[in-house]
Short mmCIF file of C-alpha atoms and ligand atoms in Angstrom, two decimals:
data_model
loop_
_atom_site.label_atom_id
_atom_site.label_comp_id
_atom_site.label_asym_id
_atom_site.label_seq_id
_atom_site.Cartn_x
_atom_site.Cartn_y
_atom_site.Cartn_z
CA MET A 1 16.01 4.93 -16.44
CA THR A 2 13.61 1.75 -16.33
CA ILE A 3 11.68 0.76 -13.06
CA LEU A 4 9.74 -2.67 -12.94
CA VAL A 5 6.33 -2.18 -11.02
CA THR A 6 5.31 -5.62 -9.27
CA GLY A 7 1.66 -5.32 -8.91
CA GLY A 8 1.55 -2.12 -10.79
CA ALA A 9 -2.36 -2.79 -11.55
CA GLY A 10 -3.18 -2.31 -8.04
CA TYR A 11 -4.43 0.44 -5.58
CA ILE A 12 -0.92 1.97 -4.73
CA GLY A 13 1.05 0.32 -7.71
CA THR A 14 -1.52 2.59 -9.97
CA HIS A 15 -0.77 5.82 -8.22
CA THR A 16 3.01 5.08 -7.86
CA ALA A 17 3.14 3.90 -11.53
CA VAL A 18 1.48 7.35 -12.65
CA GLN A 19 4.05 9.71 -10.57
CA LEU A 20 6.85 7.65 -11.93
CA LEU A 21 6.06 8.19 -15.47
CA GLU A 22 4.94 11.90 -14.62
CA ALA A 23 8.63 12.12 -13.25
CA GLY A 24 10.43 10.60 -16.68
CA TYR A 25 10.67 7.55 -15.83
CA ASP A 26 10.41 4.53 -17.88
CA ILE A 27 8.42 1.37 -16.31
CA VAL A 28 7.38 -2.06 -16.87
CA VAL A 29 4.48 -3.53 -14.86
CA ILE A 30 4.16 -6.89 -13.91
CA ASP A 31 0.73 -8.11 -12.42
CA ASN A 32 -1.66 -11.00 -12.60
CA PHE A 33 -4.69 -9.43 -12.07
CA HIS A 34 -5.57 -11.52 -9.00
CA ASN A 35 -6.66 -8.09 -7.36
CA SER A 36 -7.05 -5.72 -10.28
CA HIS A 37 -7.97 -4.62 -13.42
CA ILE A 38 -6.34 -4.15 -16.57
CA GLU A 39 -8.94 -1.15 -16.80
CA ALA A 40 -6.70 0.15 -14.23
CA ILE A 41 -3.92 0.10 -16.65
CA GLU A 42 -5.76 2.06 -19.36
CA ARG A 43 -6.48 4.86 -17.38
CA VAL A 44 -3.16 5.28 -16.14
CA LYS A 45 -1.75 5.28 -19.81
CA ARG A 46 -4.70 7.76 -20.33
CA ILE A 47 -3.83 10.03 -17.11
CA THR A 48 -0.40 10.22 -18.17
CA GLY A 49 -0.63 10.22 -22.12
CA LYS A 50 1.97 7.43 -21.88
CA GLU A 51 2.60 3.99 -23.19
CA PHE A 52 4.30 1.23 -21.31
CA PRO A 53 5.05 -2.76 -21.29
CA LEU A 54 2.83 -4.88 -19.14
CA ILE A 55 3.41 -8.61 -18.55
CA LYS A 56 0.57 -10.40 -17.23
CA ALA A 57 1.94 -13.09 -14.99
CA ASP A 58 2.36 -14.60 -11.57
CA ILE A 59 5.31 -12.87 -9.37
CA ASN A 60 6.27 -16.83 -9.03
CA ASP A 61 6.68 -17.34 -12.67
CA GLN A 62 10.66 -17.31 -12.79
CA SER A 63 10.61 -17.44 -16.75
CA ALA A 64 8.44 -14.29 -17.12
CA LEU A 65 10.72 -12.70 -14.56
CA GLU A 66 13.85 -13.70 -16.62
CA ALA A 67 12.35 -12.48 -19.69
CA ILE A 68 11.74 -8.99 -18.06
CA PHE A 69 15.19 -8.29 -17.33
CA GLN A 70 16.50 -9.84 -20.38
CA GLN A 71 14.38 -7.36 -22.72
CA HIS A 72 14.75 -4.35 -20.45
CA LYS A 73 17.20 -2.83 -19.20
CA ILE A 74 15.81 -2.68 -14.99
CA LYS A 75 17.63 -0.37 -12.98
CA ALA A 76 15.29 -0.73 -9.76
CA VAL A 77 12.38 -2.45 -8.62
CA ILE A 78 9.01 -1.41 -6.66
CA HIS A 79 7.58 -4.40 -5.46
CA PHE A 80 3.84 -4.13 -4.57
CA ALA A 81 2.90 -7.60 -5.49
CA GLY A 82 1.30 -9.45 -2.57
CA LEU A 83 -1.76 -10.56 -1.00
CA LYS A 84 -2.88 -7.98 1.66
CA ALA A 85 -6.45 -9.46 3.42
CA VAL A 86 -5.80 -10.20 6.62
CA GLY A 87 -9.01 -11.93 7.60
CA GLU A 88 -8.06 -14.45 4.40
CA SER A 89 -4.55 -15.32 5.40
CA ASN A 90 -5.77 -17.10 7.96
CA GLN A 91 -7.96 -19.11 5.98
CA ILE A 92 -5.18 -19.48 3.21
CA PRO A 93 -1.78 -18.94 4.67
CA LEU A 94 0.12 -20.99 1.98
CA ALA A 95 -1.21 -18.83 -0.52
CA TYR A 96 0.15 -15.54 1.10
CA TYR A 97 3.38 -17.46 1.79
CA ARG A 98 3.88 -18.47 -1.50
CA THR A 99 3.01 -14.97 -2.84
CA ASN A 100 4.30 -12.64 -0.28
CA VAL A 101 7.56 -14.62 0.78
CA ALA A 102 8.49 -17.15 -2.33
CA GLY A 103 7.84 -14.44 -4.80
CA THR A 104 9.81 -11.81 -3.19
CA VAL A 105 12.61 -14.61 -2.87
CA GLY A 106 12.36 -15.45 -6.23
CA LEU A 107 12.13 -11.92 -7.66
CA CYS A 108 15.57 -11.20 -5.55
CA GLU A 109 17.28 -14.25 -7.08
CA VAL A 110 16.49 -12.70 -10.58
CA MET A 111 17.56 -9.54 -9.59
CA GLU A 112 20.84 -10.61 -8.62
CA ARG A 113 21.43 -12.49 -11.55
CA HIS A 114 20.95 -9.81 -13.84
CA ASN A 115 22.84 -7.41 -11.38
CA CYS A 116 19.76 -5.15 -10.26
CA ASN A 117 20.65 -4.38 -6.82
CA THR A 118 17.72 -1.71 -6.28
CA LEU A 119 14.41 -2.66 -4.56
CA VAL A 120 11.69 -0.70 -2.80
CA PHE A 121 9.58 -3.16 -0.94
CA SER A 122 5.97 -2.77 0.35
CA SER A 123 5.86 -3.33 4.28
CA SER A 124 3.15 -2.01 6.62
CA ALA A 125 3.07 -0.74 9.93
CA THR A 126 1.12 -4.33 10.67
CA VAL A 127 4.85 -5.23 11.28
CA TYR A 128 4.39 -2.72 14.99
CA GLY A 129 1.35 -5.32 16.38
CA ASN A 130 0.06 -3.56 19.23
CA PRO A 131 2.71 -0.76 19.46
CA GLU A 132 4.38 0.08 22.46
CA GLN A 133 4.15 3.50 21.86
CA VAL A 134 2.77 6.24 19.75
CA PRO A 135 3.57 7.67 17.53
CA ILE A 136 5.78 5.12 16.07
CA PRO A 137 9.26 5.46 15.11
CA GLU A 138 10.77 2.82 13.26
CA SER A 139 13.39 1.43 15.96
CA SER A 140 10.31 -0.14 17.83
CA LYS A 141 9.79 -3.69 18.40
CA THR A 142 8.05 -5.73 15.93
CA SER A 143 5.51 -8.82 16.07
CA ALA A 144 2.84 -10.30 13.98
CA THR A 145 -0.37 -11.76 14.98
CA ASN A 146 -1.64 -13.09 11.69
CA PRO A 147 0.28 -14.82 8.39
CA TYR A 148 -0.61 -11.54 6.26
CA GLY A 149 1.95 -10.00 9.46
CA ARG A 150 3.95 -12.50 9.60
CA SER A 151 4.74 -12.78 5.83
CA LYS A 152 5.64 -9.11 5.65
CA LEU A 153 7.83 -9.65 9.06
CA MET A 154 9.41 -12.86 7.32
CA VAL A 155 10.21 -10.62 4.12
CA GLU A 156 11.99 -7.86 6.11
CA GLU A 157 14.26 -10.15 7.64
CA ILE A 158 14.78 -11.94 4.33
CA LEU A 159 15.66 -8.80 2.85
CA ALA A 160 17.57 -7.58 6.06
CA ASP A 161 19.77 -10.87 5.54
CA THR A 162 20.11 -10.48 1.68
CA GLN A 163 21.51 -7.15 1.95
CA ARG A 164 24.09 -8.26 4.88
CA SER A 165 25.36 -11.10 2.67
CA ARG A 166 26.30 -8.65 -0.29
CA PRO A 167 26.63 -5.19 1.51
CA ASP A 168 28.65 -3.36 -1.20
CA PHE A 169 25.89 -4.57 -3.83
CA TRP A 170 22.51 -4.64 -2.32
CA ASN A 171 20.58 -1.24 -2.17
CA ILE A 172 16.84 -2.19 -0.22
CA THR A 173 14.56 0.37 1.28
CA LEU A 174 11.36 -1.13 3.20
CA LEU A 175 8.47 1.40 3.44
CA ARG A 176 6.00 0.82 6.52
CA TYR A 177 2.76 2.25 4.90
CA PHE A 178 0.14 3.24 7.39
CA ASN A 179 -3.18 3.61 6.21
CA PRO A 180 -3.26 4.39 2.51
CA ILE A 181 -6.69 6.17 1.56
CA GLY A 182 -7.69 8.51 -1.01
CA ALA A 183 -7.53 8.34 -4.70
CA HIS A 184 -6.12 10.40 -7.64
CA PRO A 185 -7.37 13.64 -7.68
CA SER A 186 -9.08 12.97 -11.41
CA GLY A 187 -11.01 10.32 -9.82
CA GLN A 188 -9.91 7.71 -12.59
CA ILE A 189 -7.76 5.57 -10.29
CA GLY A 190 -8.76 4.77 -6.70
CA GLU A 191 -8.90 1.71 -4.11
CA ASP A 192 -11.56 -1.03 -5.97
CA PRO A 193 -12.09 -3.95 -3.38
CA ASN A 194 -13.71 -7.13 -4.60
CA ASP A 195 -16.55 -8.16 -2.44
CA ILE A 196 -17.29 -6.52 0.44
CA PRO A 197 -14.28 -4.06 1.77
CA ASN A 198 -12.56 -5.17 5.14
CA ASN A 199 -11.07 -1.78 5.49
CA LEU A 200 -13.06 1.34 6.82
CA LEU A 201 -12.49 4.00 3.96
CA PRO A 202 -14.17 2.18 1.28
CA TYR A 203 -16.87 0.72 3.72
CA VAL A 204 -17.80 3.98 4.34
CA ALA A 205 -17.69 4.93 0.64
CA GLN A 206 -19.97 2.37 -0.33
CA VAL A 207 -22.43 3.15 2.57
CA ALA A 208 -22.16 6.93 1.22
CA THR A 209 -23.49 5.73 -2.24
CA GLY A 210 -26.10 3.40 -0.54
CA LYS A 211 -24.82 0.29 -1.57
CA LEU A 212 -23.93 -0.79 2.15
CA ARG A 213 -26.68 -0.14 4.24
CA GLN A 214 -24.50 0.91 7.44
CA VAL A 215 -20.94 1.02 8.90
CA ASN A 216 -20.26 -1.24 11.69
CA VAL A 217 -17.84 0.38 13.97
CA PHE A 218 -15.89 -2.11 15.70
CA GLY A 219 -15.58 -1.31 19.26
CA ASN A 220 -16.30 2.12 21.11
CA ASP A 221 -14.64 1.38 24.27
CA TYR A 222 -10.86 1.32 23.56
CA ASN A 223 -8.60 3.80 25.39
CA THR A 224 -8.73 6.59 23.05
CA PRO A 225 -10.52 10.01 23.05
CA ASP A 226 -14.08 8.95 21.84
CA GLY A 227 -13.27 5.14 22.38
CA THR A 228 -13.43 4.04 18.95
CA GLY A 229 -9.86 2.97 17.02
CA VAL A 230 -7.38 5.56 15.94
CA ARG A 231 -5.07 5.24 12.77
CA ASP A 232 -2.88 7.23 10.58
CA TYR A 233 -4.66 7.75 7.71
CA ILE A 234 -2.32 8.98 4.38
CA HIS A 235 -3.19 9.99 1.12
CA VAL A 236 -1.77 7.57 -1.49
CA MET A 237 -0.95 10.41 -3.33
CA ASP A 238 1.42 11.20 -0.65
CA LEU A 239 2.48 7.71 -0.17
CA SER A 240 2.99 7.20 -3.95
CA ALA A 241 5.28 10.11 -3.42
CA GLY A 242 7.35 8.34 -0.92
CA HIS A 243 8.59 5.88 -3.09
CA LEU A 244 9.92 8.35 -5.90
CA LYS A 245 11.84 9.90 -2.97
CA ALA A 246 12.89 6.23 -1.77
CA LEU A 247 14.14 5.78 -5.25
CA GLU A 248 15.77 8.85 -5.60
CA HIS A 249 17.70 8.27 -1.95
CA LEU A 250 18.96 4.77 -3.21
CA GLN A 251 20.25 6.18 -6.37
CA ASN A 252 22.64 8.71 -4.32
CA THR A 253 23.27 6.05 -1.42
CA GLY A 254 24.68 3.34 -3.95
CA SER A 255 24.02 0.37 -1.63
CA GLY A 256 22.22 0.06 2.17
CA PHE A 257 19.35 -1.29 4.14
CA HIS A 258 16.77 1.43 4.94
CA ILE A 259 13.49 1.78 6.65
CA PHE A 260 11.01 4.03 6.67
CA ASN A 261 7.70 4.74 8.08
CA LEU A 262 5.29 6.23 5.69
CA GLY A 263 2.53 8.26 7.51
CA THR A 264 1.08 11.67 8.99
CA GLY A 265 2.08 11.11 12.60
CA ARG A 266 -1.68 12.22 12.97
CA GLY A 267 -3.88 9.69 14.61
CA VAL A 268 -7.80 9.95 13.44
CA SER A 269 -10.57 7.85 15.19
CA VAL A 270 -13.24 6.01 12.87
CA LEU A 271 -16.32 8.44 14.06
CA GLU A 272 -14.17 11.41 12.99
CA ILE A 273 -14.01 9.87 9.81
CA ILE A 274 -17.99 8.84 9.67
CA GLU A 275 -18.54 12.57 10.46
CA LYS A 276 -15.94 14.14 8.01
CA PHE A 277 -17.65 11.65 5.17
CA ARG A 278 -20.65 12.88 5.94
CA GLU A 279 -20.07 16.31 6.06
CA ILE A 280 -17.62 16.53 2.67
CA SER A 281 -20.50 14.02 0.75
CA GLY A 282 -23.49 15.34 2.19
CA GLN A 283 -24.68 11.81 2.40
CA PRO A 284 -26.07 10.32 5.33
CA ILE A 285 -24.02 7.64 6.82
CA PRO A 286 -25.64 5.42 9.19
CA TYR A 287 -23.50 3.57 11.76
CA LYS A 288 -24.09 1.11 14.53
CA ILE A 289 -21.52 0.14 16.92
CA ALA A 290 -20.13 -3.48 16.84
CA PRO A 291 -18.15 -5.84 18.71
CA ARG A 292 -14.30 -4.99 18.57
CA ARG A 293 -12.76 -7.15 15.42
CA PRO A 294 -10.58 -9.56 16.51
CA GLY A 295 -6.93 -8.47 16.03
CA ASP A 296 -7.37 -4.44 16.15
CA VAL A 297 -5.36 -2.23 18.20
CA ALA A 298 -6.52 0.76 19.73
CA THR A 299 -4.16 3.47 18.52
CA CYS A 300 -1.42 3.26 15.33
CA TYR A 301 0.04 6.10 14.10
CA ALA A 302 3.34 7.02 12.80
CA ASP A 303 6.38 8.92 13.72
CA PRO A 304 7.31 10.24 10.16
CA THR A 305 10.43 11.98 10.89
CA LYS A 306 12.90 10.01 9.81
CA ALA A 307 11.33 9.78 6.27
CA GLN A 308 10.87 13.87 6.37
CA LYS A 309 14.78 14.44 7.39
CA VAL A 310 16.38 11.79 5.19
CA LEU A 311 14.21 11.31 2.20
CA GLY A 312 13.08 15.00 2.71
CA TRP A 313 9.48 13.77 2.30
CA ASN A 314 6.25 15.59 3.66
CA THR A 315 2.77 14.90 2.84
CA GLN A 316 0.48 17.43 0.79
CA TYR A 317 -2.70 16.49 1.39
CA GLY A 318 -4.90 16.90 4.53
CA LEU A 319 -8.00 14.54 5.92
CA GLU A 320 -10.21 16.73 3.83
CA ASP A 321 -8.63 15.94 0.67
CA MET A 322 -8.25 12.03 1.13
CA ILE A 323 -11.82 11.58 1.83
CA LYS A 324 -12.66 14.18 -0.96
CA HIS A 325 -10.80 12.39 -3.47
CA THR A 326 -11.96 9.13 -2.22
CA TRP A 327 -15.75 10.16 -2.75
CA ASN A 328 -15.03 11.57 -6.45
CA TRP A 329 -13.59 8.48 -7.08
CA GLN A 330 -16.42 6.22 -5.58
CA LYS A 331 -19.00 8.77 -7.44
CA GLN A 332 -17.15 8.82 -10.64
CA ASN A 333 -16.82 4.75 -10.44
CA PRO A 334 -19.53 3.22 -7.93
CA ASN A 335 -18.87 -0.15 -9.47
CA GLY A 336 -14.70 0.53 -9.69
CA TYR A 337 -13.14 -0.30 -12.71
CA ARG A 338 -15.98 -2.26 -13.73
CA SER A 339 -18.34 0.80 -14.16
P1 LIG B 401 -3.44 -4.37 -4.61
O1 LIG B 401 -4.17 -5.64 -4.20
O2 LIG B 401 -4.66 -2.87 -4.73
O3 LIG B 401 -2.05 -4.70 -5.38
C1 LIG B 401 -1.65 -5.36 -5.71
C2 LIG B 401 -1.36 -5.78 -6.89
O4 LIG B 401 -0.56 -7.36 -6.73
C3 LIG B 401 -2.54 -6.37 -7.71
O5 LIG B 401 -2.76 -5.67 -8.77
C4 LIG B 401 -2.27 -7.89 -7.72
O6 LIG B 401 -3.42 -8.33 -8.75
C5 LIG B 401 -1.04 -7.80 -7.95
N1 LIG B 401 -0.93 -9.22 -7.28
C6 LIG B 401 -1.21 -9.96 -5.99
N2 LIG B 401 -0.64 -11.45 -6.33
C7 LIG B 401 0.32 -11.20 -7.30
C8 LIG B 401 1.09 -12.18 -7.68
N3 LIG B 401 1.10 -13.75 -7.46
N4 LIG B 401 1.62 -12.27 -9.07
C9 LIG B 401 1.70 -10.70 -9.30
N5 LIG B 401 0.68 -10.41 -8.99
C10 LIG B 401 -0.13 -10.29 -7.68
O7 LIG B 401 -2.86 -3.48 -3.08
P2 LIG B 401 -2.46 -2.32 -2.35
O8 LIG B 401 -3.19 -1.92 -1.57
O9 LIG B 401 -1.93 -1.53 -3.68
O10 LIG B 401 -1.03 -3.21 -1.90
C11 LIG B 401 0.26 -3.12 -2.35
C12 LIG B 401 1.53 -3.38 -1.71
O11 LIG B 401 1.45 -2.69 -0.35
C13 LIG B 401 0.82 -4.95 -1.16
O12 LIG B 401 2.12 -5.45 -1.04
C14 LIG B 401 0.25 -4.87 0.40
O13 LIG B 401 0.42 -5.91 1.27
C15 LIG B 401 1.08 -3.44 0.63
N6 LIG B 401 0.69 -2.88 1.73
C16 LIG B 401 -0.73 -2.48 1.45
C17 LIG B 401 -1.34 -1.44 2.48
C18 LIG B 401 -2.85 -0.74 2.03
O14 LIG B 401 -3.62 -0.46 3.02
N7 LIG B 401 -3.95 -1.10 0.75
C19 LIG B 401 -0.94 -1.27 3.76
C20 LIG B 401 0.45 -1.68 3.78
C21 LIG B 401 0.76 -2.44 3.14
C1 LIG B 402 -5.87 -3.41 8.67
C2 LIG B 402 -5.19 -4.62 9.05
C3 LIG B 402 -3.70 -4.30 8.73
C4 LIG B 402 -3.44 -3.68 7.01
C5 LIG B 402 -4.19 -2.67 7.08
C6 LIG B 402 -4.08 -1.83 5.55
C7 LIG B 402 -6.64 -5.78 10.16
C8 LIG B 402 -6.74 -6.27 11.71
N1 LIG B 402 -5.65 -4.82 10.14
O1 LIG B 402 -5.82 -2.30 9.58
O2 LIG B 402 -2.88 -5.49 8.67
O3 LIG B 402 -2.09 -3.52 6.96
O4 LIG B 402 -5.71 -3.01 7.02
O5 LIG B 402 -4.71 -2.47 4.88
O6 LIG B 402 -7.50 -6.24 9.61
N2 LIG B 402 -13.12 -0.24 11.03
C9 LIG B 402 -14.79 -0.22 11.41
N3 LIG B 402 -15.49 -0.76 10.69
C10 LIG B 402 -14.95 -1.22 9.78
C11 LIG B 402 -13.80 -1.35 8.91
C12 LIG B 402 -12.52 -0.95 9.94
O7 LIG B 402 -14.92 0.22 12.46
O8 LIG B 402 -16.28 -1.92 8.96
C13 LIG B 402 -12.39 0.33 12.12
C14 LIG B 402 -11.10 -0.30 12.61
O9 LIG B 402 -11.31 -1.27 13.75
C15 LIG B 402 -9.80 0.29 12.65
C16 LIG B 402 -10.05 1.01 11.63
O10 LIG B 402 -11.41 1.39 11.17
O11 LIG B 402 -10.04 0.90 13.89
C17 LIG B 402 -9.11 1.12 10.36
O12 LIG B 402 -9.67 -0.15 9.84
P1 LIG B 402 -8.85 -0.79 8.58
O13 LIG B 402 -8.95 0.64 7.37
O14 LIG B 402 -9.42 -2.28 8.58
O15 LIG B 402 -7.34 -0.90 8.77
P2 LIG B 402 -6.33 -1.35 10.17
O16 LIG B 402 -7.35 -2.08 10.84
O17 LIG B 402 -5.63 -0.32 10.52
#
């Protein structure tokens, strides 16, 4: 069975590609390498010992998508391709709406033309805005405070409308990711941010190698046990495994619309992360308390019960593994895929 993986050269896409190939699926990858490197694809091939077609094209390139569906019998699509930097989305919102929203609409149009009904979409816990309760169940109120978050919410609604329009045809799952961190245990693939990282883990990892001087802890006056922000960090291997479970579930259901949180259900603070990283890496991690980052919430962690019950998905990796594997990747690849 052939799965189209959009954005398959990216952080989550590469880890999922490895697991799909290892599970015996065939894959086709489309990526324009806006935020990734061809070397990531080479490493997926090296880890799995398998070859697969790679199409270097924009998700908005309808003729490229048409050609893929004509040449391959695509059974399902896992749609990772998108832009994901919250700050940048305020500067260039149209690029975010073009790629994330229009790109998904165009993809669904081509899928429909080729009678391909099965889609797994990368959504985000960002759609819960400032959560009204923790742990957060899927039924929580949604909202967005920036163009990135709005693009995810818009796509969620567009996909719900699309499925409602042909309920016996479309088979769609939205996965709301919490905070993916970690890397493949081999250290061959991992997160490779361009420029200075926005997210906590890659930032801390680069402080540990001495590439960055110190971590800025964005606020220590939140209503949390140590005053710093609490998040639900999930190993990228567990997150990727959730996509295979979602795919199996869609194959069993035939048609429908489903939403699942992918998180561990456990909240961890910024200071806990720094301390754990220091312990595991054996490196000093200097930090200073900085002002709160606009748009940040105090606490965000999942209620993952639905994915556990319905998908039979459970996390396998703990915080130690997440940090150990992040460090392993960072040490082996101090300059990411350019190393
Ligand atoms: P990533 O940037 O590493 O991967 C996205 C991939 O899409 C990259 O390889 C990029 O080159 C590609 N891409 C971007 N624009 C494209 C376009 N116009 N056409 C074709 N390819 C394009 O990001 P990731 O962390 O792997 O995230 C994957 C998905 O999951 C994204 O949709 C993201 O919004 C979502 N998500 C990520 C996180 C996270 O923390 N990483 C959290 C929640 C949701
Ligand atoms: C951020 C995005 C969110 C996105 C998610 C995954 C914002 C406001 N939110 O979430 O939309 O879905 O990434 O890509 O950007 N922190 C520091 N110092 C740093 C970096 C982070 O103290 O240098 C703190 C943050 O304040 C937060 C925690 O670490 O409390 C995690 O931050 P981050 O990794 O950026 O993830 P989120 O803020 O959860």
